[in-house]
Amino acid sequence: MEKKNDKLKTYAVKVFEGESMYAAVNGTVNEWEGKPTGYVLNLKLASEEVEKLKKLATELIENAKKDTEFKSASGTKVSASQWLPTEFMVNKLIKEKDGVQFINCKAKHEREKDGVINRVFIPIYDKDNHRLAPEEEQNLQLAYDAKIAVNLYMRVVFTNLYQGVSIRLKDIQLLDDDCLFKGGNGGSPFEPVKDADVDEDVPI
């Protein structure tokens, strides 16, 4: 039984394995209507990885619903009556196209510090868990169908436009020797991801 003073966890960092479908990371920045929108990775998941993600997302959302101190992005407390059904929020995380299930992971490509905007890069590791050299890492372009593992930061958020789990990309591991871009996104069926997503105003 949980104690009243126990802090309910509404975020987690977790590794998932899959295949890249659309990737704009490090060497490429996603654009929408001619404007850069950050890094985007559409990750194809096997059914067992989908279930693992759903289980974790369900746990985080249920914890947020139980947490009487949980606050929205604007700083106001969220009451139990304001929440959408958990299953609906979890299912929204799983996208599908032509029978393929995938998740959409994002990250910022720039950060501001002391009034200066700097480019940032996602850490990339090879299959032996060695980090790539800076030049390789910063110019990385993933091939379509590249087998990869991703380290994701998942957090429950509540805004005027969105409530559910935000998925942010932290790190990538290349699981085979055929992961790097070989031109044209290798027949990817996906288009660049529209930035006007439901969680666009969620702070990272």
mmCIF file of N, CA, C and O in Angstrom, residues 12 52 67 76 100 105 107 127-128 134 136 155 159 203:
data_model
loop_
_atom_site.group_PDB
_atom_site.id
_atom_site.type_symbol
_atom_site.label_atom_id
_atom_site.label_comp_id
_atom_site.label_asym_id
_atom_site.label_seq_id
_atom_site.Cartn_x
_atom_site.Cartn_y
_atom_site.Cartn_z
ATOM 1 N N ALA A 12 9.564 9.059 -16.461
ATOM 2 C CA ALA A 12 10.483 7.925 -16.463
ATOM 3 C C ALA A 12 11.429 8.052 -17.647
ATOM 4 O O ALA A 12 11.098 8.677 -18.663
ATOM 5 N N LYS A 52 5.058 -2.774 -23.789
ATOM 6 C CA LYS A 52 5.924 -2.245 -22.725
ATOM 7 C C LYS A 52 5.709 -0.740 -22.570
ATOM 8 O O LYS A 52 5.621 -0.227 -21.442
ATOM 9 N N ASP A 67 -2.224 11.893 -7.907
ATOM 10 C CA ASP A 67 -1.423 12.926 -7.253
ATOM 11 C C ASP A 67 -2.223 14.227 -7.147
ATOM 12 O O ASP A 67 -2.428 14.933 -8.127
ATOM 13 N N THR A 76 -1.329 25.424 -12.552
ATOM 14 C CA THR A 76 -2.542 25.208 -11.761
ATOM 15 C C THR A 76 -2.717 23.721 -11.452
ATOM 16 O O THR A 76 -2.344 22.860 -12.249
ATOM 17 N N VAL A 100 1.479 -0.346 -39.845
ATOM 18 C CA VAL A 100 2.723 -0.300 -39.078
ATOM 19 C C VAL A 100 2.531 0.600 -37.861
ATOM 20 O O VAL A 100 2.089 1.739 -37.990
ATOM 21 N N CYS A 105 8.997 10.559 -31.627
ATOM 22 C CA CYS A 105 9.884 11.099 -30.599
ATOM 23 C C CYS A 105 10.450 12.425 -31.081
ATOM 24 O O CYS A 105 10.810 12.565 -32.248
ATOM 25 N N ALA A 107 12.906 16.160 -30.055
ATOM 26 C CA ALA A 107 13.887 16.832 -29.202
ATOM 27 C C ALA A 107 14.209 18.180 -29.820
ATOM 28 O O ALA A 107 14.075 18.363 -31.042
ATOM 29 N N LYS A 127 27.006 -0.087 -31.682
ATOM 30 C CA LYS A 127 26.432 -1.309 -31.110
ATOM 31 C C LYS A 127 27.244 -1.837 -29.935
ATOM 32 O O LYS A 127 26.745 -2.635 -29.131
ATOM 33 N N ASP A 128 28.501 -1.384 -29.837
ATOM 34 C CA ASP A 128 29.339 -1.775 -28.705
ATOM 35 C C ASP A 128 29.260 -0.761 -27.567
ATOM 36 O O ASP A 128 30.051 -0.813 -26.620
ATOM 37 N N PRO A 134 32.694 13.170 -32.391
ATOM 38 C CA PRO A 134 31.840 14.357 -32.566
ATOM 39 C C PRO A 134 31.428 14.627 -34.010
ATOM 40 O O PRO A 134 30.258 14.937 -34.277
ATOM 41 N N GLU A 136 31.153 12.515 -36.545
ATOM 42 C CA GLU A 136 30.187 11.494 -36.977
ATOM 43 C C GLU A 136 28.830 11.735 -36.326
ATOM 44 O O GLU A 136 27.792 11.643 -36.979
ATOM 45 N N ARG A 155 7.062 11.819 -19.875
ATOM 46 C CA ARG A 155 6.542 12.634 -18.772
ATOM 47 C C ARG A 155 5.066 12.959 -18.994
ATOM 48 O O ARG A 155 4.653 13.309 -20.113
ATOM 49 N N THR A 159 -1.918 20.398 -20.605
ATOM 50 C CA THR A 159 -2.008 21.763 -21.107
ATOM 51 C C THR A 159 -3.419 22.007 -21.621
ATOM 52 O O THR A 159 -4.262 21.097 -21.620
ATOM 53 N N PRO A 203 6.700 22.373 -22.230
ATOM 54 C CA PRO A 203 8.117 22.675 -21.988
ATOM 55 C C PRO A 203 8.919 21.401 -21.864
ATOM 56 O O PRO A 203 8.440 20.400 -21.354
#
